[in-house]
Amino acid sequence: MIPQIKPICWLVGVLPLFTPLSSLADYKADIGFSDLQAQMAGALPTGATVKVTHVEAPVNDVSGGAPPLYMPDPHDSQFTGKTINPPLGNPSGGYSSHATGVGYLFYGNNSSVAPGIIDIATYETNAWLNRLMTDSGSASVFPGRIANHSWVGNGNSPAATGILLRLVDRQVERNEYIQVVGINNSNGTALLGSAYNVIAVGTTNSSQPHGSVAVDGIYQAGRTRPDVVAPLEVTSTATPVISAAAALLVQTGHDGAAALSSGSTFIAGVGTIYNAERATTVKAALMAGAERVTHNTSTTANITDYRANGFQTSNGLDSRYGAGQINILNSYRIIAAGEQNSIQDEAGGHGAIGSSGFDFDESFGGAGGGNRAGSYFFTAGTDTTLRASLVWNMNVSNNNALTTTLHHLDLAILDLTNNTIAGASNSAIDNSQNVWLNLMNGHDYELRVTAAETANFSGSYALAWQIDATPAPVPVPAAVWLLSSSLLAGATLIRVRRQ
């Protein structure tokens, strides 16, 4: 059953954001892109070589058999030099202004942070969903690494919605097909925004919590949505900003190859994927790099009370803003710092990490010789703040039942100098855990990932972090610091190993 769909916002809500083009420069400064551009100069990644997918709902009434208008206008000067293909056939006249506006921010020559994207496959939403439902998941049948979804909808029944969510999550997990989806501008998160493995996008001007909607026993209500926000007025336009940032990071990770990654995998129909460009790595880097407090110039909307007034979620985020507002400079630094292994995965090493970086552990959980803990060590400097995000995928099998399994991982920061738990995130329903807190000058710390379920399993995770000199103005509430005494005991043992 194919969902009923509609654009996230109608044309009247999109057009003012794209004219004049000079106004688009301001948002780039607010998301850290202008600073990255100044620092990188000619070495700035642009999303070049990254193939993308642009999925759009039709903006016209197709109930009477009219051809859907869903494509961006390929004749627009923002798309000069680009190939915009409709994989399932050419439209029968006319283009979508909504799609054109989204394309500006996703891959426009002057309006996007990833202007190097030149290979774009466009899908009408129902066509994309139909192809999704006929795919076995064993090899990617979709062109591109990143798909942008600036539309919302629901299945014709909860069962239909559950199937679609599982198929989307399977694409991310098995084919590293990054799905960037806009949540509803109003309360409630429909269809793709309730998937686990996607990057769910909101806006900085949001003043109310969102969260996932209830679909079935696995896809339940209350999970944190969005994951990140952008300083645009509506989620239709915030979403392609995040998609473009993801393309920039994917190119960085792929071009860096073995210099940035300690491993890779080959996926039929996709190619070689290095750890630095995996879907979980990119998502974790975007979340760990996000700003929890903002000072925007392109909008009067700012994040000023992150996690205050009861808005803290069980996985360490804010129910309105997720991890905060995207900062592409921070996220780029995380990827460019390269993969840094835990002490458990680095024979003879010390598990020491730098001020920025990531790790992708492909064998975690205890089964088959995999470790059940990942330990990362560092010493804090003056007025230091830690932002760290742990991300793992919901597992969806290739069988007809689409057997779905969510493993439970926890993230904690241990003060080894005082032998105390400084902070932790241990949500039982999300597939990310996050910490954000001030650290004490000169103290030794351990950032620890733990398999929180009793039985051994085999899975993977991506951990991204940034340790900087910007103090966090809102402390982590004491309620999330409470963990079992066994974790503290483990901290003592790890410290001995380190010494």
CSV table of C-alpha atoms in Angstrom, one decimal:
chain,number,residue,atom,x,y,z
A,1,MET,CA,0.0,0.0,0.0
A,2,ILE,CA,1.4,3.4,-1.0
A,3,PRO,CA,1.2,6.3,1.4
A,4,GLN,CA,-0.8,9.4,0.8
A,5,ILE,CA,1.7,12.3,0.5
A,6,LYS,CA,2.0,16.0,0.3
A,7,PRO,CA,4.8,18.6,0.3
A,8,ILE,CA,6.0,19.6,3.8
A,9,CYS,CA,5.1,23.2,2.9
A,10,TRP,CA,3.2,24.5,-0.1
A,11,LEU,CA,4.7,26.9,-2.6
A,12,VAL,CA,3.7,30.0,-0.8
A,13,GLY,CA,5.8,29.0,2.2
A,14,VAL,CA,8.9,28.3,0.0
A,15,LEU,CA,9.3,31.0,-2.6
A,16,PRO,CA,10.3,33.9,-0.3
A,17,LEU,CA,13.3,31.9,0.9
A,18,PHE,CA,14.8,31.7,-2.6
A,19,THR,CA,14.5,35.3,-3.9
A,20,PRO,CA,16.8,37.2,-4.0
A,21,LEU,CA,19.7,34.7,-4.0
A,22,SER,CA,21.9,37.1,-2.1
A,23,SER,CA,19.8,36.5,1.0
A,24,LEU,CA,21.0,32.8,1.0
A,25,ALA,CA,24.5,33.8,1.9
A,26,ASP,CA,23.5,34.6,5.5
A,27,TYR,CA,22.5,31.0,6.4
A,28,LYS,CA,25.9,29.8,5.3
A,29,ALA,CA,27.6,31.9,7.9
A,30,ASP,CA,25.2,30.7,10.6
A,31,ILE,CA,25.9,27.0,9.9
A,32,GLY,CA,29.7,27.5,10.0
A,33,PHE,CA,30.2,27.1,6.2
A,34,SER,CA,31.6,30.6,5.7
A,35,ASP,CA,34.3,29.8,8.3
A,36,LEU,CA,35.1,26.5,6.7
A,37,GLN,CA,35.3,28.1,3.3
A,38,ALA,CA,37.7,30.8,4.6
A,39,GLN,CA,39.9,28.1,6.3
A,40,MET,CA,40.0,25.6,3.4
A,41,ALA,CA,40.2,28.0,0.5
A,42,GLY,CA,40.9,26.0,-2.7
A,43,ALA,CA,40.8,22.7,-0.8
A,44,LEU,CA,37.1,23.0,0.2
A,45,PRO,CA,35.1,19.9,-0.5
A,46,THR,CA,32.0,20.7,-2.7
A,47,GLY,CA,30.2,17.4,-2.9
A,48,ALA,CA,31.8,16.6,-6.2
A,49,THR,CA,31.6,12.9,-7.2
A,50,VAL,CA,28.7,12.4,-4.8
A,51,LYS,CA,25.6,11.2,-6.6
A,52,VAL,CA,22.3,12.2,-5.0
A,53,THR,CA,18.6,11.5,-5.1
A,54,HIS,CA,16.0,14.2,-5.0
A,55,VAL,CA,12.6,12.8,-4.0
A,56,GLU,CA,9.5,15.2,-4.4
A,57,ALA,CA,5.8,15.0,-3.9
A,58,PRO,CA,3.8,16.3,-6.9
A,59,VAL,CA,2.5,19.9,-6.5
A,60,ASN,CA,-0.4,19.3,-8.8
A,61,ASP,CA,-3.6,17.3,-8.5
A,62,VAL,CA,-2.9,13.9,-10.1
A,63,SER,CA,-6.2,12.2,-9.1
A,64,GLY,CA,-7.6,12.6,-12.6
A,65,GLY,CA,-4.6,11.1,-14.3
A,66,ALA,CA,-2.6,14.3,-14.8
A,67,PRO,CA,1.2,13.8,-15.0
A,68,PRO,CA,2.9,14.7,-11.7
A,69,LEU,CA,4.8,17.9,-11.5
A,70,TYR,CA,7.7,17.0,-9.2
A,71,MET,CA,11.0,17.9,-11.0
A,72,PRO,CA,13.1,21.0,-10.4
A,73,ASP,CA,13.5,23.2,-13.5
A,74,PRO,CA,16.7,22.0,-15.1
A,75,HIS,CA,16.9,25.3,-17.1
A,76,ASP,CA,17.4,27.4,-14.0
A,77,SER,CA,20.9,29.0,-13.9
A,78,GLN,CA,21.5,27.5,-10.4
A,79,PHE,CA,21.6,24.1,-12.2
A,80,THR,CA,23.8,24.9,-15.1
A,81,GLY,CA,26.3,22.1,-15.7
A,82,LYS,CA,24.3,19.6,-13.8
A,83,THR,CA,22.6,16.4,-15.0
A,84,ILE,CA,19.1,16.1,-13.5
A,85,ASN,CA,17.6,12.8,-14.5
A,86,PRO,CA,14.1,11.4,-13.9
A,87,PRO,CA,15.1,7.7,-13.6
A,88,LEU,CA,11.5,6.4,-14.3
A,89,GLY,CA,10.7,8.6,-17.4
A,90,ASN,CA,10.4,12.2,-18.4
A,91,PRO,CA,7.7,14.4,-16.9
A,92,SER,CA,4.9,15.5,-19.3
A,93,GLY,CA,5.5,19.2,-19.1
A,94,GLY,CA,6.0,21.6,-16.3
A,95,TYR,CA,8.2,21.7,-13.2
A,96,SER,CA,7.7,22.1,-9.5
A,97,SER,CA,8.7,25.4,-7.9
A,98,HIS,CA,8.9,23.6,-4.6
A,99,ALA,CA,11.4,21.1,-6.1
A,100,THR,CA,13.3,24.0,-7.7
A,101,GLY,CA,13.6,25.7,-4.4
A,102,VAL,CA,14.7,22.6,-2.6
A,103,GLY,CA,17.3,22.0,-5.4
A,104,TYR,CA,18.7,25.4,-4.8
A,105,LEU,CA,19.8,24.5,-1.3
A,106,PHE,CA,20.7,20.9,-2.1
A,107,TYR,CA,22.9,21.3,-5.1
A,108,GLY,CA,22.5,24.9,-6.5
A,109,ASN,CA,25.7,26.5,-8.0
A,110,ASN,CA,25.7,29.5,-5.7
A,111,SER,CA,23.0,28.7,-3.1
A,112,SER,CA,24.2,25.3,-1.8
A,113,VAL,CA,27.1,24.4,0.4
A,114,ALA,CA,27.7,21.5,-1.9
A,115,PRO,CA,27.7,23.1,-5.4
A,116,GLY,CA,29.9,20.4,-6.8
A,117,ILE,CA,27.0,17.9,-6.9
A,118,ILE,CA,26.3,17.5,-10.6
A,119,ASP,CA,24.6,14.0,-10.8
A,120,ILE,CA,21.0,14.2,-9.5
A,121,ALA,CA,18.3,11.6,-9.9
A,122,THR,CA,14.8,12.9,-9.3
A,123,TYR,CA,11.9,10.7,-8.2
A,124,GLU,CA,8.2,11.4,-7.8
A,125,THR,CA,7.5,10.2,-4.3
A,126,ASN,CA,5.1,7.4,-5.2
A,127,ALA,CA,7.6,6.1,-7.8
A,128,TRP,CA,10.4,6.1,-5.2
A,129,LEU,CA,8.3,4.3,-2.7
A,130,ASN,CA,7.2,1.7,-5.3
A,131,ARG,CA,10.8,1.0,-6.2
A,132,LEU,CA,11.7,0.8,-2.5
A,133,MET,CA,9.0,-1.9,-2.0
A,134,THR,CA,10.3,-4.0,-4.9
A,135,ASP,CA,13.9,-3.9,-3.8
A,136,SER,CA,15.4,-7.0,-2.1
A,137,GLY,CA,17.9,-4.9,-0.1
A,138,SER,CA,20.7,-7.2,-1.2
A,139,ALA,CA,22.1,-4.6,-3.6
A,140,SER,CA,21.2,-1.0,-4.1
A,141,VAL,CA,18.9,-0.2,-7.0
A,142,PHE,CA,18.9,3.5,-6.2
A,143,PRO,CA,21.4,5.9,-7.8
A,144,GLY,CA,23.3,8.0,-5.4
A,145,ARG,CA,24.5,8.0,-1.8
A,146,ILE,CA,22.1,10.6,-0.3
A,147,ALA,CA,18.4,11.1,-0.7
A,148,ASN,CA,16.5,14.3,0.2
A,149,HIS,CA,12.9,14.0,1.3
A,150,SER,CA,11.2,17.4,1.7
A,151,TRP,CA,7.7,15.9,2.0
A,152,VAL,CA,5.6,14.2,4.6
A,153,GLY,CA,2.8,11.6,4.5
A,154,ASN,CA,1.4,8.5,6.1
A,155,GLY,CA,0.7,5.0,5.0
A,156,ASN,CA,-2.8,3.8,4.2
A,157,SER,CA,-2.7,1.8,7.4
A,158,PRO,CA,-0.2,1.4,10.4
A,159,ALA,CA,0.9,-1.9,8.8
A,160,ALA,CA,1.7,-0.2,5.5
A,161,THR,CA,3.6,2.6,7.3
A,162,GLY,CA,5.6,0.0,9.3
A,163,ILE,CA,6.7,-1.8,6.1
A,164,LEU,CA,7.8,1.4,4.5
A,165,LEU,CA,9.8,2.5,7.6
A,166,ARG,CA,11.5,-0.9,7.7
A,167,LEU,CA,12.4,-0.7,4.0
A,168,VAL,CA,13.9,2.7,4.4
A,169,ASP,CA,15.9,1.7,7.5
A,170,ARG,CA,17.1,-1.4,5.6
A,171,GLN,CA,18.4,0.8,2.7
A,172,VAL,CA,20.4,2.9,5.1
A,173,GLU,CA,21.8,-0.2,7.0
A,174,ARG,CA,22.6,-2.5,4.1
A,175,ASN,CA,23.5,0.0,1.3
A,176,GLU,CA,24.8,3.1,3.2
A,177,TYR,CA,22.0,5.0,1.4
A,178,ILE,CA,21.8,8.1,3.6
A,179,GLN,CA,18.2,9.4,4.0
A,180,VAL,CA,17.7,13.0,5.0
A,181,VAL,CA,14.1,13.7,5.9
A,182,GLY,CA,12.1,16.7,7.0
A,183,ILE,CA,9.7,16.3,9.9
A,184,ASN,CA,6.3,17.9,9.9
A,185,ASN,CA,6.4,21.7,10.6
A,186,SER,CA,3.5,21.2,13.1
A,187,ASN,CA,3.5,18.8,16.0
A,188,GLY,CA,4.0,15.1,15.2
A,189,THR,CA,6.4,13.4,12.9
A,190,ALA,CA,4.9,11.6,9.9
A,191,LEU,CA,6.2,8.6,7.9
A,192,LEU,CA,9.9,8.8,7.1
A,193,GLY,CA,10.7,11.0,10.1
A,194,SER,CA,9.7,8.1,12.4
A,195,ALA,CA,12.3,5.7,10.8
A,196,TYR,CA,15.3,5.0,13.0
A,197,ASN,CA,18.2,5.1,10.6
A,198,VAL,CA,17.4,8.4,8.8
A,199,ILE,CA,18.7,11.9,9.6
A,200,ALA,CA,15.5,13.7,10.7
A,201,VAL,CA,15.6,17.5,10.2
A,202,GLY,CA,13.8,20.3,12.0
A,203,THR,CA,14.2,24.1,12.1
A,204,THR,CA,15.9,26.4,14.6
A,205,ASN,CA,12.7,28.4,15.0
A,206,SER,CA,10.8,25.4,16.4
A,207,SER,CA,9.3,26.1,19.8
A,208,GLN,CA,7.6,22.8,20.5
A,209,PRO,CA,8.7,19.2,20.9
A,210,HIS,CA,8.1,16.7,18.1
A,211,GLY,CA,9.1,13.1,18.6
A,212,SER,CA,8.3,10.0,16.6
A,213,VAL,CA,4.7,8.7,16.1
A,214,ALA,CA,3.4,5.4,17.1
A,215,VAL,CA,3.2,2.8,14.3
A,216,ASP,CA,3.7,-0.6,15.9
A,217,GLY,CA,5.6,-2.3,18.8
A,218,ILE,CA,9.0,-1.5,17.3
A,219,TYR,CA,8.4,1.9,15.7
A,220,GLN,CA,7.0,3.5,18.8
A,221,ALA,CA,6.1,7.1,19.9
A,222,GLY,CA,8.4,9.3,21.9
A,223,ARG,CA,11.8,8.8,20.2
A,224,THR,CA,13.7,12.0,19.8
A,225,ARG,CA,12.9,13.9,16.6
A,226,PRO,CA,14.5,15.9,15.0
A,227,ASP,CA,18.2,14.8,15.1
A,228,VAL,CA,19.5,18.2,14.0
A,229,VAL,CA,18.0,21.6,12.9
A,230,ALA,CA,19.0,24.3,10.4
A,231,PRO,CA,18.3,28.1,10.5
A,232,LEU,CA,15.6,28.1,7.8
A,233,GLU,CA,12.0,29.0,8.2
A,234,VAL,CA,10.4,25.6,7.2
A,235,THR,CA,11.6,22.0,7.2
A,236,SER,CA,11.2,21.8,3.4
A,237,THR,CA,14.2,24.1,3.1
A,238,ALA,CA,16.1,23.1,6.2
A,239,THR,CA,16.2,19.5,5.0
A,240,PRO,CA,18.3,20.1,1.8
A,241,VAL,CA,20.8,22.2,3.8
A,242,ILE,CA,21.5,19.1,5.9
A,243,SER,CA,21.6,16.9,2.7
A,244,ALA,CA,24.2,19.2,1.1
A,245,ALA,CA,26.2,19.1,4.3
A,246,ALA,CA,26.1,15.3,4.3
A,247,ALA,CA,27.3,15.3,0.7
A,248,LEU,CA,30.3,17.5,1.7
A,249,LEU,CA,31.1,15.0,4.5
A,250,VAL,CA,30.7,12.0,2.3
A,251,GLN,CA,33.2,13.4,-0.2
A,252,THR,CA,35.6,14.2,2.5
A,253,GLY,CA,35.4,10.7,3.9
A,254,HIS,CA,35.6,9.0,0.5
A,255,ASP,CA,38.5,11.1,-0.9
A,256,GLY,CA,40.4,10.6,2.4
A,257,ALA,CA,40.1,6.8,1.9
A,258,ALA,CA,42.6,4.9,4.1
A,259,ALA,CA,44.1,8.1,5.4
A,260,LEU,CA,41.0,8.8,7.4
A,261,SER,CA,39.5,5.3,7.8
A,262,SER,CA,40.8,2.1,9.3
A,263,GLY,CA,38.4,0.0,7.3
A,264,SER,CA,36.0,-0.1,4.4
A,265,THR,CA,33.4,-2.3,2.8
A,266,PHE,CA,32.3,-3.0,-0.8
A,267,ILE,CA,28.5,-2.9,-1.6
A,268,ALA,CA,27.1,-4.2,-4.8
A,269,GLY,CA,25.7,-1.3,-6.8
A,270,VAL,CA,27.3,1.3,-4.6
A,271,GLY,CA,31.1,0.6,-4.5
A,272,THR,CA,33.7,0.9,-1.8
A,273,ILE,CA,32.5,2.7,1.3
A,274,TYR,CA,35.1,3.9,3.8
A,275,ASN,CA,34.3,4.1,7.5
A,276,ALA,CA,34.6,7.9,7.4
A,277,GLU,CA,31.7,8.2,4.9
A,278,ARG,CA,29.3,5.6,6.4
A,279,ALA,CA,25.7,6.6,7.1
A,280,THR,CA,26.2,6.3,10.9
A,281,THR,CA,29.5,8.2,10.8
A,282,VAL,CA,28.0,11.1,8.9
A,283,LYS,CA,25.0,11.2,11.1
A,284,ALA,CA,27.1,11.1,14.3
A,285,ALA,CA,29.4,13.8,13.0
A,286,LEU,CA,26.5,16.1,12.1
A,287,MET,CA,25.0,15.6,15.6
A,288,ALA,CA,28.3,15.9,17.6
A,289,GLY,CA,29.2,19.0,15.6
A,290,ALA,CA,25.9,20.8,16.1
A,291,GLU,CA,25.7,24.0,18.1
A,292,ARG,CA,23.6,23.9,21.3
A,293,VAL,CA,23.6,27.7,21.6
A,294,THR,CA,23.4,29.9,18.5
A,295,HIS,CA,23.9,33.5,17.5
A,296,ASN,CA,22.3,33.7,14.0
A,297,THR,CA,22.3,36.6,11.6
A,298,SER,CA,20.0,35.2,8.9
A,299,THR,CA,17.1,34.8,11.2
A,300,THR,CA,16.0,36.1,14.6
A,301,ALA,CA,15.4,32.5,15.8
A,302,ASN,CA,18.1,31.2,18.1
A,303,ILE,CA,18.7,28.3,20.5
A,304,THR,CA,19.0,29.9,23.9
A,305,ASP,CA,17.7,27.4,26.4
A,306,TYR,CA,18.9,24.1,25.1
A,307,ARG,CA,17.6,21.2,27.3
A,308,ALA,CA,16.0,23.6,29.8
A,309,ASN,CA,12.4,23.6,31.1
A,310,GLY,CA,11.8,19.9,30.7
A,311,PHE,CA,12.9,19.6,27.1
A,312,GLN,CA,15.8,17.2,27.8
A,313,THR,CA,15.3,13.8,26.2
A,314,SER,CA,16.4,10.4,27.5
A,315,ASN,CA,19.2,10.3,24.9
A,316,GLY,CA,20.7,13.6,25.9
A,317,LEU,CA,19.2,15.8,23.3
A,318,ASP,CA,16.5,18.6,23.2
A,319,SER,CA,13.0,17.5,22.2
A,320,ARG,CA,12.7,20.7,20.0
A,321,TYR,CA,16.2,20.9,18.4
A,322,GLY,CA,17.6,17.4,18.6
A,323,ALA,CA,21.4,17.8,18.8
A,324,GLY,CA,21.2,21.5,17.9
A,325,GLN,CA,21.8,23.6,14.8
A,326,ILE,CA,24.2,22.2,12.2
A,327,ASN,CA,27.7,23.5,12.2
A,328,ILE,CA,29.5,22.2,9.1
A,329,LEU,CA,32.9,23.4,10.2
A,330,ASN,CA,32.7,21.4,13.4
A,331,SER,CA,31.4,18.3,11.6
A,332,TYR,CA,34.1,18.6,8.9
A,333,ARG,CA,36.8,18.7,11.6
A,334,ILE,CA,35.4,15.5,13.1
A,335,ILE,CA,35.7,13.6,9.8
A,336,ALA,CA,39.0,15.2,8.8
A,337,ALA,CA,40.5,14.2,12.2
A,338,GLY,CA,40.2,10.6,11.1
A,339,GLU,CA,39.2,7.4,12.7
A,340,GLN,CA,40.6,6.7,16.2
A,341,ASN,CA,40.1,3.3,17.7
A,342,SER,CA,39.0,2.3,21.2
A,343,ILE,CA,41.5,0.6,23.4
A,344,GLN,CA,39.7,-2.7,22.9
A,345,ASP,CA,40.2,-2.5,19.1
A,346,GLU,CA,43.8,-1.3,19.0
A,347,ALA,CA,46.2,-3.9,20.0
A,348,GLY,CA,49.0,-2.5,22.0
A,349,GLY,CA,47.5,1.0,21.9
A,350,HIS,CA,46.3,3.3,24.6
A,351,GLY,CA,42.9,4.3,23.2
A,352,ALA,CA,43.9,7.9,23.3
A,353,ILE,CA,41.8,10.3,21.2
A,354,GLY,CA,42.3,13.9,20.0
A,355,SER,CA,40.1,16.9,20.4
A,356,SER,CA,38.0,15.8,17.4
A,357,GLY,CA,37.4,12.5,15.6
A,358,PHE,CA,35.3,9.5,15.1
A,359,ASP,CA,35.4,5.7,15.4
A,360,PHE,CA,33.4,3.1,13.5
A,361,ASP,CA,33.3,-0.3,15.3
A,362,GLU,CA,32.0,-2.9,12.9
A,363,SER,CA,32.1,-5.8,15.4
A,364,PHE,CA,30.5,-4.9,18.7
A,365,GLY,CA,28.3,-6.7,21.2
A,366,GLY,CA,30.3,-9.7,22.2
A,367,ALA,CA,29.3,-12.2,19.6
A,368,GLY,CA,32.0,-13.7,17.4
A,369,GLY,CA,34.8,-12.3,19.5
A,370,GLY,CA,33.5,-8.7,19.3
A,371,ASN,CA,34.0,-6.4,22.3
A,372,ARG,CA,31.1,-5.4,24.6
A,373,ALA,CA,32.7,-2.0,25.6
A,374,GLY,CA,34.6,0.7,23.7
A,375,SER,CA,36.9,2.9,25.7
A,376,TYR,CA,38.4,6.2,24.6
A,377,PHE,CA,40.7,8.3,26.8
A,378,PHE,CA,41.7,12.0,26.9
A,379,THR,CA,42.8,14.7,29.3
A,380,ALA,CA,40.7,17.9,29.6
A,381,GLY,CA,42.2,21.4,29.2
A,382,THR,CA,40.9,24.7,30.6
A,383,ASP,CA,37.2,25.4,30.2
A,384,THR,CA,36.6,22.4,28.0
A,385,THR,CA,33.3,21.1,26.7
A,386,LEU,CA,32.7,17.7,25.3
A,387,ARG,CA,30.1,17.0,22.7
A,388,ALA,CA,29.8,13.3,21.7
A,389,SER,CA,27.2,11.3,19.7
A,390,LEU,CA,26.9,7.6,19.5
A,391,VAL,CA,24.8,6.3,16.5
A,392,TRP,CA,23.9,2.8,15.4
A,393,ASN,CA,21.4,1.3,13.0
A,394,MET,CA,18.2,-0.5,13.5
A,395,ASN,CA,18.8,-3.9,12.0
A,396,VAL,CA,16.3,-5.0,9.3
A,397,SER,CA,16.7,-8.4,7.7
A,398,ASN,CA,16.3,-9.4,4.1
A,399,ASN,CA,13.6,-12.0,4.9
A,400,ASN,CA,9.9,-11.5,3.9
A,401,ALA,CA,9.0,-10.7,7.5
A,402,LEU,CA,11.5,-7.8,7.6
A,403,THR,CA,12.6,-9.0,11.0
A,404,THR,CA,13.6,-5.9,12.9
A,405,THR,CA,16.0,-5.7,15.9
A,406,LEU,CA,17.1,-2.6,17.9
A,407,HIS,CA,20.1,-3.3,20.1
A,408,HIS,CA,20.7,-1.2,23.2
A,409,LEU,CA,23.9,0.7,23.6
A,410,ASP,CA,24.8,3.2,26.3
A,411,LEU,CA,27.3,6.1,26.3
A,412,ALA,CA,29.0,7.5,29.5
A,413,ILE,CA,31.8,9.9,30.3
A,414,LEU,CA,33.8,8.8,33.3
A,415,ASP,CA,36.0,11.2,35.4
A,416,LEU,CA,39.0,8.9,36.0
A,417,THR,CA,40.7,11.4,38.3
A,418,ASN,CA,37.8,11.5,40.7
A,419,ASN,CA,36.6,7.9,39.8
A,420,THR,CA,33.1,9.3,39.2
A,421,ILE,CA,30.5,9.3,36.4
A,422,ALA,CA,30.5,12.8,34.9
A,423,GLY,CA,27.6,12.2,32.6
A,424,ALA,CA,25.7,9.5,30.6
A,425,SER,CA,23.0,8.8,28.1
A,426,ASN,CA,21.0,5.6,28.3
A,427,SER,CA,17.8,5.8,26.4
A,428,ALA,CA,16.1,2.4,25.9
A,429,ILE,CA,14.1,3.5,22.8
A,430,ASP,CA,16.5,5.6,20.6
A,431,ASN,CA,19.4,4.6,18.4
A,432,SER,CA,21.6,7.4,19.4
A,433,GLN,CA,23.1,8.4,22.8
A,434,ASN,CA,24.6,11.9,23.4
A,435,VAL,CA,26.5,13.8,26.0
A,436,TRP,CA,27.2,17.5,26.3
A,437,LEU,CA,28.9,18.9,29.4
A,438,ASN,CA,31.8,20.9,30.9
A,439,LEU,CA,34.9,19.1,31.9
A,440,MET,CA,37.4,19.8,34.7
A,441,ASN,CA,40.8,21.2,33.8
A,442,GLY,CA,43.6,18.6,34.0
A,443,HIS,CA,41.3,15.6,34.7
A,444,ASP,CA,41.6,12.3,32.9
A,445,TYR,CA,38.4,11.1,31.2
A,446,GLU,CA,37.1,8.0,29.6
A,447,LEU,CA,34.4,8.1,26.9
A,448,ARG,CA,32.8,4.7,27.1
A,449,VAL,CA,30.4,2.8,24.8
A,450,THR,CA,28.7,-0.2,26.5
A,451,ALA,CA,26.5,-3.0,25.2
A,452,ALA,CA,23.6,-2.6,27.5
A,453,GLU,CA,21.7,-5.8,26.9
A,454,THR,CA,22.5,-9.1,28.6
A,455,ALA,CA,22.9,-11.4,25.6
A,456,ASN,CA,25.8,-11.1,23.2
A,457,PHE,CA,25.0,-9.8,19.7
A,458,SER,CA,26.9,-8.6,16.7
A,459,GLY,CA,26.4,-5.0,15.5
A,460,SER,CA,28.2,-1.8,14.6
A,461,TYR,CA,28.3,1.7,15.8
A,462,ALA,CA,29.8,5.1,15.0
A,463,LEU,CA,31.0,7.5,17.7
A,464,ALA,CA,31.9,11.1,17.0
A,465,TRP,CA,33.2,13.7,19.4
A,466,GLN,CA,34.4,17.2,19.7
A,467,ILE,CA,36.3,18.6,22.7
A,468,ASP,CA,36.6,22.4,22.6
A,469,ALA,CA,37.0,25.5,24.7
A,470,THR,CA,33.4,26.6,24.6
A,471,PRO,CA,31.8,26.0,28.0
A,472,ALA,CA,28.3,24.5,28.0
A,473,PRO,CA,26.0,27.0,29.8
A,474,VAL,CA,23.4,24.4,30.7
A,475,PRO,CA,24.7,21.5,32.9
A,476,VAL,CA,23.5,18.0,32.4
A,477,PRO,CA,20.7,17.3,34.9
A,478,ALA,CA,21.8,15.0,37.7
A,479,ALA,CA,19.0,12.5,36.8
A,480,VAL,CA,21.0,11.3,33.8
A,481,TRP,CA,24.2,10.8,35.7
A,482,LEU,CA,22.8,7.8,37.7
A,483,LEU,CA,24.2,4.5,36.4
A,484,SER,CA,24.8,1.2,38.0
A,485,SER,CA,27.7,0.7,40.4
A,486,SER,CA,29.1,-1.9,38.0
A,487,LEU,CA,30.0,0.9,35.5
A,488,LEU,CA,32.0,2.7,38.1
A,489,ALA,CA,33.8,-0.5,38.9
A,490,GLY,CA,34.6,-0.9,35.3
A,491,ALA,CA,36.1,2.6,35.2
A,492,THR,CA,38.6,1.6,37.9
A,493,LEU,CA,39.6,-1.5,35.9
A,494,ILE,CA,40.1,0.4,32.7
A,495,ARG,CA,42.1,3.1,34.4
A,496,VAL,CA,44.5,0.4,35.7
A,497,ARG,CA,44.9,-0.9,32.2
A,498,ARG,CA,45.6,2.5,30.8
A,499,GLN,CA,48.4,3.1,33.4
